[in-house]
Amino acid sequence: PDGKTIYFSRSAPHSYLYAIFESRWVGGKWTPPTIVPFSGEYTDSDPILSPDGNAMYWSSDRPVNGKVKHDYDIWMVRRQPNGNWGPPERLPEPINSDGSEFCASVARNGTIYFSSTRDAPPGAIRAFRSRLVDGKWAEPENLSAAMGTKPDDPFLDLDIMVDPDERFLLVGSLGRPEGFGHFDIYVGEPFERVVADQ
C-alpha cells in the first residue's frame, strides 16, 4: 500500500512453472527481484495483496494434504508481527472447488472476487464473488450474467481485480467477439472494454 514493495510472478521461458518475486524501492531504484520464501517449488501465480497489505492471495498447484494437484487453488499468507510472511494457507471450500481457481482479489470488507472453471463449459473460466459473513466466505455467486455472459459462452474471464471499496471490477477476458484476439481489460457494470490487447 505504500508503493515501496512490488510482488509479481515470473516464469521460465516457454514454461508454466511460475514463482512469486518481491522487489523493494530503495534509494531511488528497485532492488533486484528475489523469490519470496514460500514460492519457487510449485507453480505460483497472480499474487494480489489485500487492501491493507497484510495478506497476499495467489493461485497454486501445490499439493493439498500430501496429494499432488492437477488443478489450481487459491492460497494465502498473512503478514506476521515481525513483518515476515507466515506459512501458506489454502483457502477453504466453498472458495476452492474440484475445478481450478485463479486470481483472487479482496475488497476492504472481506468480499473475495476470483475466477474459476466451476459452472463453466469445458475450457471456459467464469468470475465469482463470495461475501464474508460472520467471518466465513459464503457460497460464491457466479457473475457471468451480470457481465453479459451466457451459460455456454466459451469466454475466459480470468484476471479479476476489485477496487477496495467495490466501486468497480476489472476483468481480463479472452474470447469475447468484440475483443482483439487476446486478453482485453473490461471494467465494471455494464461490462465494457476499456483497454485493448492486455
PDB file of C-alpha atoms in Angstrom:
ATOM      1  CA  PRO A   1       0.000   0.000   0.000  1.00  0.00           C
ATOM      2  CA  ASP A   2       2.897   2.458   0.476  1.00  0.00           C
ATOM      3  CA  GLY A   3       4.082   1.839  -3.100  1.00  0.00           C
ATOM      4  CA  LYS A   4       7.548   0.734  -1.967  1.00  0.00           C
ATOM      5  CA  THR A   5       7.198  -3.023  -2.469  1.00  0.00           C
ATOM      6  CA  ILE A   6       6.007  -4.878  -5.554  1.00  0.00           C
ATOM      7  CA  TYR A   7       5.070  -8.545  -5.901  1.00  0.00           C
ATOM      8  CA  PHE A   8       4.767 -10.274  -9.254  1.00  0.00           C
ATOM      9  CA  SER A   9       5.032 -13.710 -10.829  1.00  0.00           C
ATOM     10  CA  ARG A  10       7.632 -14.707 -13.364  1.00  0.00           C
ATOM     11  CA  SER A  11       8.021 -17.887 -15.404  1.00  0.00           C
ATOM     12  CA  ALA A  12      10.953 -19.587 -17.025  1.00  0.00           C
ATOM     13  CA  PRO A  13      10.872 -19.035 -20.810  1.00  0.00           C
ATOM     14  CA  HIS A  14       8.199 -21.164 -22.514  1.00  0.00           C
ATOM     15  CA  SER A  15       7.259 -22.681 -19.164  1.00  0.00           C
ATOM     16  CA  TYR A  16       4.224 -22.861 -16.912  1.00  0.00           C
ATOM     17  CA  LEU A  17       6.428 -23.009 -13.818  1.00  0.00           C
ATOM     18  CA  TYR A  18       5.815 -19.614 -12.171  1.00  0.00           C
ATOM     19  CA  ALA A  19       7.304 -18.217  -8.973  1.00  0.00           C
ATOM     20  CA  ILE A  20       6.401 -15.124  -6.938  1.00  0.00           C
ATOM     21  CA  PHE A  21       9.029 -12.392  -6.674  1.00  0.00           C
ATOM     22  CA  GLU A  22       9.463  -9.331  -4.487  1.00  0.00           C
ATOM     23  CA  SER A  23      11.281  -6.069  -5.190  1.00  0.00           C
ATOM     24  CA  ARG A  24      11.608  -3.002  -2.954  1.00  0.00           C
ATOM     25  CA  TRP A  25      12.045   0.675  -3.802  1.00  0.00           C
ATOM     26  CA  VAL A  26      15.312   1.611  -2.052  1.00  0.00           C
ATOM     27  CA  GLY A  27      17.489   4.652  -2.710  1.00  0.00           C
ATOM     28  CA  GLY A  28      15.501   5.732  -5.748  1.00  0.00           C
ATOM     29  CA  LYS A  29      15.537   2.368  -7.555  1.00  0.00           C
ATOM     30  CA  TRP A  30      14.037  -1.111  -7.390  1.00  0.00           C
ATOM     31  CA  THR A  31      16.131  -3.829  -5.748  1.00  0.00           C
ATOM     32  CA  PRO A  32      16.916  -6.970  -7.764  1.00  0.00           C
ATOM     33  CA  PRO A  33      13.851  -9.247  -7.525  1.00  0.00           C
ATOM     34  CA  THR A  34      14.061 -12.211  -5.160  1.00  0.00           C
ATOM     35  CA  ILE A  35      11.718 -15.173  -4.806  1.00  0.00           C
ATOM     36  CA  VAL A  36       9.531 -14.916  -1.703  1.00  0.00           C
ATOM     37  CA  PRO A  37      10.236 -17.628   0.916  1.00  0.00           C
ATOM     38  CA  PHE A  38       7.010 -19.571   0.290  1.00  0.00           C
ATOM     39  CA  SER A  39       7.392 -19.827  -3.508  1.00  0.00           C
ATOM     40  CA  GLY A  40       9.726 -21.418  -6.040  1.00  0.00           C
ATOM     41  CA  GLU A  41       8.829 -25.098  -5.776  1.00  0.00           C
ATOM     42  CA  TYR A  42       5.361 -25.152  -7.355  1.00  0.00           C
ATOM     43  CA  THR A  43       3.516 -23.101  -9.957  1.00  0.00           C
ATOM     44  CA  ASP A  44       2.586 -19.908  -8.075  1.00  0.00           C
ATOM     45  CA  SER A  45       0.999 -17.015  -9.973  1.00  0.00           C
ATOM     46  CA  ASP A  46      -1.299 -13.981  -9.696  1.00  0.00           C
ATOM     47  CA  PRO A  47      -0.085 -12.556  -6.354  1.00  0.00           C
ATOM     48  CA  ILE A  48      -2.530  -9.921  -5.109  1.00  0.00           C
ATOM     49  CA  LEU A  49      -2.355  -8.050  -1.802  1.00  0.00           C
ATOM     50  CA  SER A  50      -5.280  -7.262   0.448  1.00  0.00           C
ATOM     51  CA  PRO A  51      -6.056  -3.523   0.668  1.00  0.00           C
ATOM     52  CA  ASP A  52      -4.133  -3.195   3.966  1.00  0.00           C
ATOM     53  CA  GLY A  53      -1.143  -5.183   2.645  1.00  0.00           C
ATOM     54  CA  ASN A  54      -1.364  -7.726   5.474  1.00  0.00           C
ATOM     55  CA  ALA A  55      -2.419 -10.697   3.338  1.00  0.00           C
ATOM     56  CA  MET A  56      -1.431 -11.976  -0.088  1.00  0.00           C
ATOM     57  CA  TYR A  57      -3.544 -14.266  -2.267  1.00  0.00           C
ATOM     58  CA  TRP A  58      -2.288 -16.304  -5.229  1.00  0.00           C
ATOM     59  CA  SER A  59      -3.028 -19.371  -7.389  1.00  0.00           C
ATOM     60  CA  SER A  60      -1.004 -22.543  -6.998  1.00  0.00           C
ATOM     61  CA  ASP A  61      -0.908 -26.207  -7.935  1.00  0.00           C
ATOM     62  CA  ARG A  62       0.953 -27.104  -4.734  1.00  0.00           C
ATOM     63  CA  PRO A  63      -0.086 -30.374  -3.007  1.00  0.00           C
ATOM     64  CA  VAL A  64      -3.022 -30.460  -0.597  1.00  0.00           C
ATOM     65  CA  ASN A  65      -2.717 -32.839   2.377  1.00  0.00           C
ATOM     66  CA  GLY A  66       0.213 -34.517   0.627  1.00  0.00           C
ATOM     67  CA  LYS A  67      -1.742 -35.192  -2.574  1.00  0.00           C
ATOM     68  CA  VAL A  68      -0.445 -33.897  -5.916  1.00  0.00           C
ATOM     69  CA  LYS A  69      -2.808 -31.405  -7.565  1.00  0.00           C
ATOM     70  CA  HIS A  70      -3.668 -31.309 -11.268  1.00  0.00           C
ATOM     71  CA  ASP A  71      -5.566 -28.046 -10.958  1.00  0.00           C
ATOM     72  CA  TYR A  72      -5.109 -24.698  -9.218  1.00  0.00           C
ATOM     73  CA  ASP A  73      -6.346 -23.481  -5.847  1.00  0.00           C
ATOM     74  CA  ILE A  74      -6.253 -20.109  -4.146  1.00  0.00           C
ATOM     75  CA  TRP A  75      -3.770 -19.806  -1.297  1.00  0.00           C
ATOM     76  CA  MET A  76      -2.874 -17.002   1.061  1.00  0.00           C
ATOM     77  CA  VAL A  77      -0.199 -15.877   3.505  1.00  0.00           C
ATOM     78  CA  ARG A  78      -0.619 -13.428   6.373  1.00  0.00           C
ATOM     79  CA  ARG A  79       1.809 -10.763   7.476  1.00  0.00           C
ATOM     80  CA  GLN A  80       3.337 -11.638  10.854  1.00  0.00           C
ATOM     81  CA  PRO A  81       4.097  -9.116  13.657  1.00  0.00           C
ATOM     82  CA  ASN A  82       7.797  -9.215  12.649  1.00  0.00           C
ATOM     83  CA  GLY A  83       6.856  -8.152   9.086  1.00  0.00           C
ATOM     84  CA  ASN A  84       7.586 -11.534   7.506  1.00  0.00           C
ATOM     85  CA  TRP A  85       5.019 -13.698   5.749  1.00  0.00           C
ATOM     86  CA  GLY A  86       3.531 -16.628   7.649  1.00  0.00           C
ATOM     87  CA  PRO A  87       3.001 -20.148   6.295  1.00  0.00           C
ATOM     88  CA  PRO A  88       0.849 -20.678   3.180  1.00  0.00           C
ATOM     89  CA  GLU A  89      -2.814 -21.436   3.855  1.00  0.00           C
ATOM     90  CA  ARG A  90      -5.176 -22.970   1.297  1.00  0.00           C
ATOM     91  CA  LEU A  91      -8.489 -21.138   1.237  1.00  0.00           C
ATOM     92  CA  PRO A  92     -11.372 -23.350   2.333  1.00  0.00           C
ATOM     93  CA  GLU A  93     -14.366 -24.521   0.397  1.00  0.00           C
ATOM     94  CA  PRO A  94     -16.539 -23.012  -0.945  1.00  0.00           C
ATOM     95  CA  ILE A  95     -13.805 -20.772  -2.439  1.00  0.00           C
ATOM     96  CA  ASN A  96     -11.759 -23.701  -3.719  1.00  0.00           C
ATOM     97  CA  SER A  97     -13.562 -26.459  -5.602  1.00  0.00           C
ATOM     98  CA  ASP A  98     -12.876 -29.576  -7.662  1.00  0.00           C
ATOM     99  CA  GLY A  99     -12.069 -27.256 -10.581  1.00  0.00           C
ATOM    100  CA  SER A 100      -9.362 -24.614 -10.851  1.00  0.00           C
ATOM    101  CA  GLU A 101      -9.447 -21.250  -9.095  1.00  0.00           C
ATOM    102  CA  PHE A 102      -7.360 -18.248 -10.112  1.00  0.00           C
ATOM    103  CA  CYS A 103      -6.590 -14.617  -9.369  1.00  0.00           C
ATOM    104  CA  ALA A 104      -8.249 -13.743  -6.047  1.00  0.00           C
ATOM    105  CA  SER A 105      -8.799 -10.081  -5.192  1.00  0.00           C
ATOM    106  CA  VAL A 106     -10.272  -8.998  -1.852  1.00  0.00           C
ATOM    107  CA  ALA A 107     -12.255  -5.868  -1.063  1.00  0.00           C
ATOM    108  CA  ARG A 108     -11.823  -3.907   2.148  1.00  0.00           C
ATOM    109  CA  ASN A 109     -14.951  -5.531   3.624  1.00  0.00           C
ATOM    110  CA  GLY A 110     -13.547  -9.043   3.039  1.00  0.00           C
ATOM    111  CA  THR A 111     -15.585  -9.914  -0.062  1.00  0.00           C
ATOM    112  CA  ILE A 112     -13.409 -12.002  -2.362  1.00  0.00           C
ATOM    113  CA  TYR A 113     -13.548 -11.963  -6.175  1.00  0.00           C
ATOM    114  CA  PHE A 114     -11.901 -14.749  -8.155  1.00  0.00           C
ATOM    115  CA  SER A 115     -12.130 -16.788 -11.338  1.00  0.00           C
ATOM    116  CA  SER A 116     -12.933 -20.486 -11.570  1.00  0.00           C
ATOM    117  CA  THR A 117     -13.655 -23.270 -14.026  1.00  0.00           C
ATOM    118  CA  ARG A 118     -16.702 -24.360 -11.983  1.00  0.00           C
ATOM    119  CA  ASP A 119     -20.104 -23.873 -13.625  1.00  0.00           C
ATOM    120  CA  ALA A 120     -18.388 -23.240 -16.967  1.00  0.00           C
ATOM    121  CA  PRO A 121     -18.229 -25.128 -20.276  1.00  0.00           C
ATOM    122  CA  PRO A 122     -15.005 -27.092 -20.885  1.00  0.00           C
ATOM    123  CA  GLY A 123     -12.103 -24.689 -21.390  1.00  0.00           C
ATOM    124  CA  ALA A 124     -14.039 -21.638 -20.147  1.00  0.00           C
ATOM    125  CA  ILE A 125     -13.464 -19.631 -16.962  1.00  0.00           C
ATOM    126  CA  ARG A 126     -16.015 -17.589 -15.025  1.00  0.00           C
ATOM    127  CA  ALA A 127     -15.870 -14.738 -12.486  1.00  0.00           C
ATOM    128  CA  PHE A 128     -17.225 -15.233  -8.961  1.00  0.00           C
ATOM    129  CA  ARG A 129     -17.823 -13.242  -5.796  1.00  0.00           C
ATOM    130  CA  SER A 130     -18.075 -14.543  -2.231  1.00  0.00           C
ATOM    131  CA  ARG A 131     -19.137 -12.256   0.611  1.00  0.00           C
ATOM    132  CA  LEU A 132     -17.585 -12.526   4.072  1.00  0.00           C
ATOM    133  CA  VAL A 133     -20.435 -13.292   6.504  1.00  0.00           C
ATOM    134  CA  ASP A 134     -19.723 -13.798  10.220  1.00  0.00           C
ATOM    135  CA  GLY A 135     -16.064 -14.482   9.447  1.00  0.00           C
ATOM    136  CA  LYS A 136     -16.741 -17.081   6.746  1.00  0.00           C
ATOM    137  CA  TRP A 137     -16.991 -16.795   2.979  1.00  0.00           C
ATOM    138  CA  ALA A 138     -20.493 -17.516   1.671  1.00  0.00           C
ATOM    139  CA  GLU A 139     -21.317 -19.687  -1.332  1.00  0.00           C
ATOM    140  CA  PRO A 140     -19.757 -17.937  -4.367  1.00  0.00           C
ATOM    141  CA  GLU A 141     -22.034 -16.035  -6.740  1.00  0.00           C
ATOM    142  CA  ASN A 142     -21.438 -16.521 -10.466  1.00  0.00           C
ATOM    143  CA  LEU A 143     -21.057 -13.039 -12.004  1.00  0.00           C
ATOM    144  CA  SER A 144     -21.364 -14.221 -15.604  1.00  0.00           C
ATOM    145  CA  ALA A 145     -24.903 -12.983 -16.218  1.00  0.00           C
ATOM    146  CA  ALA A 146     -24.036  -9.549 -14.814  1.00  0.00           C
ATOM    147  CA  MET A 147     -21.195  -9.397 -17.346  1.00  0.00           C
ATOM    148  CA  GLY A 148     -23.361 -10.407 -20.288  1.00  0.00           C
ATOM    149  CA  THR A 149     -22.049 -13.974 -20.454  1.00  0.00           C
ATOM    150  CA  LYS A 150     -24.426 -16.751 -21.493  1.00  0.00           C
ATOM    151  CA  PRO A 151     -24.023 -20.207 -19.870  1.00  0.00           C
ATOM    152  CA  ASP A 152     -22.498 -21.787 -22.996  1.00  0.00           C
ATOM    153  CA  ASP A 153     -20.190 -18.897 -23.995  1.00  0.00           C
ATOM    154  CA  PRO A 154     -16.546 -20.041 -24.257  1.00  0.00           C
ATOM    155  CA  PHE A 155     -15.137 -16.862 -22.658  1.00  0.00           C
ATOM    156  CA  LEU A 156     -12.175 -16.932 -20.285  1.00  0.00           C
ATOM    157  CA  ASP A 157     -12.822 -14.288 -17.610  1.00  0.00           C
ATOM    158  CA  LEU A 158      -9.502 -14.935 -15.941  1.00  0.00           C
ATOM    159  CA  ASP A 159      -7.876 -11.958 -14.213  1.00  0.00           C
ATOM    160  CA  ILE A 160     -10.180 -10.398 -11.603  1.00  0.00           C
ATOM    161  CA  MET A 161      -9.285  -7.193  -9.735  1.00  0.00           C
ATOM    162  CA  VAL A 162     -11.739  -5.387  -7.472  1.00  0.00           C
ATOM    163  CA  ASP A 163     -11.479  -1.815  -6.243  1.00  0.00           C
ATOM    164  CA  PRO A 164     -11.004  -1.955  -2.425  1.00  0.00           C
ATOM    165  CA  ASP A 165     -14.412  -0.291  -1.958  1.00  0.00           C
ATOM    166  CA  GLU A 166     -16.094  -2.350  -4.733  1.00  0.00           C
ATOM    167  CA  ARG A 167     -16.772   0.699  -6.893  1.00  0.00           C
ATOM    168  CA  PHE A 168     -15.619  -1.176  -9.993  1.00  0.00           C
ATOM    169  CA  LEU A 169     -14.239  -4.505 -11.132  1.00  0.00           C
ATOM    170  CA  LEU A 170     -11.517  -5.075 -13.740  1.00  0.00           C
ATOM    171  CA  VAL A 171     -11.565  -8.353 -15.651  1.00  0.00           C
ATOM    172  CA  GLY A 172      -9.069  -9.691 -18.176  1.00  0.00           C
ATOM    173  CA  SER A 173     -11.223 -11.626 -20.644  1.00  0.00           C
ATOM    174  CA  LEU A 174     -10.440 -13.725 -23.724  1.00  0.00           C
ATOM    175  CA  GLY A 175     -12.804 -14.893 -26.444  1.00  0.00           C
ATOM    176  CA  ARG A 176     -15.392 -12.109 -26.496  1.00  0.00           C
ATOM    177  CA  PRO A 177     -16.455 -11.220 -30.060  1.00  0.00           C
ATOM    178  CA  GLU A 178     -15.560  -7.535 -29.727  1.00  0.00           C
ATOM    179  CA  GLY A 179     -12.062  -8.343 -28.429  1.00  0.00           C
ATOM    180  CA  PHE A 180      -8.785  -8.024 -30.318  1.00  0.00           C
ATOM    181  CA  GLY A 181      -7.764 -11.676 -30.225  1.00  0.00           C
ATOM    182  CA  HIS A 182      -6.053 -11.870 -26.850  1.00  0.00           C
ATOM    183  CA  PHE A 183      -6.927 -10.849 -23.295  1.00  0.00           C
ATOM    184  CA  ASP A 184      -8.690  -7.473 -23.131  1.00  0.00           C
ATOM    185  CA  ILE A 185      -9.470  -5.492 -19.980  1.00  0.00           C
ATOM    186  CA  TYR A 186     -13.119  -4.835 -19.135  1.00  0.00           C
ATOM    187  CA  VAL A 187     -14.476  -2.730 -16.308  1.00  0.00           C
ATOM    188  CA  GLY A 188     -17.473  -2.756 -14.003  1.00  0.00           C
ATOM    189  CA  GLU A 189     -21.124  -2.852 -14.929  1.00  0.00           C
ATOM    190  CA  PRO A 190     -22.008  -2.627 -17.717  1.00  0.00           C
ATOM    191  CA  PHE A 191     -19.104  -4.839 -18.768  1.00  0.00           C
ATOM    192  CA  GLU A 192     -17.193  -2.610 -21.200  1.00  0.00           C
ATOM    193  CA  ARG A 193     -13.826  -2.990 -22.871  1.00  0.00           C
ATOM    194  CA  VAL A 194     -11.578  -0.110 -21.849  1.00  0.00           C
ATOM    195  CA  VAL A 195      -8.080  -1.221 -22.741  1.00  0.00           C
ATOM    196  CA  ALA A 196      -7.321  -3.403 -25.742  1.00  0.00           C
ATOM    197  CA  ASP A 197      -4.776  -6.174 -26.076  1.00  0.00           C
ATOM    198  CA  GLN A 198      -3.566  -6.508 -22.473  1.00  0.00           C
TER     199      GLN A 198
END
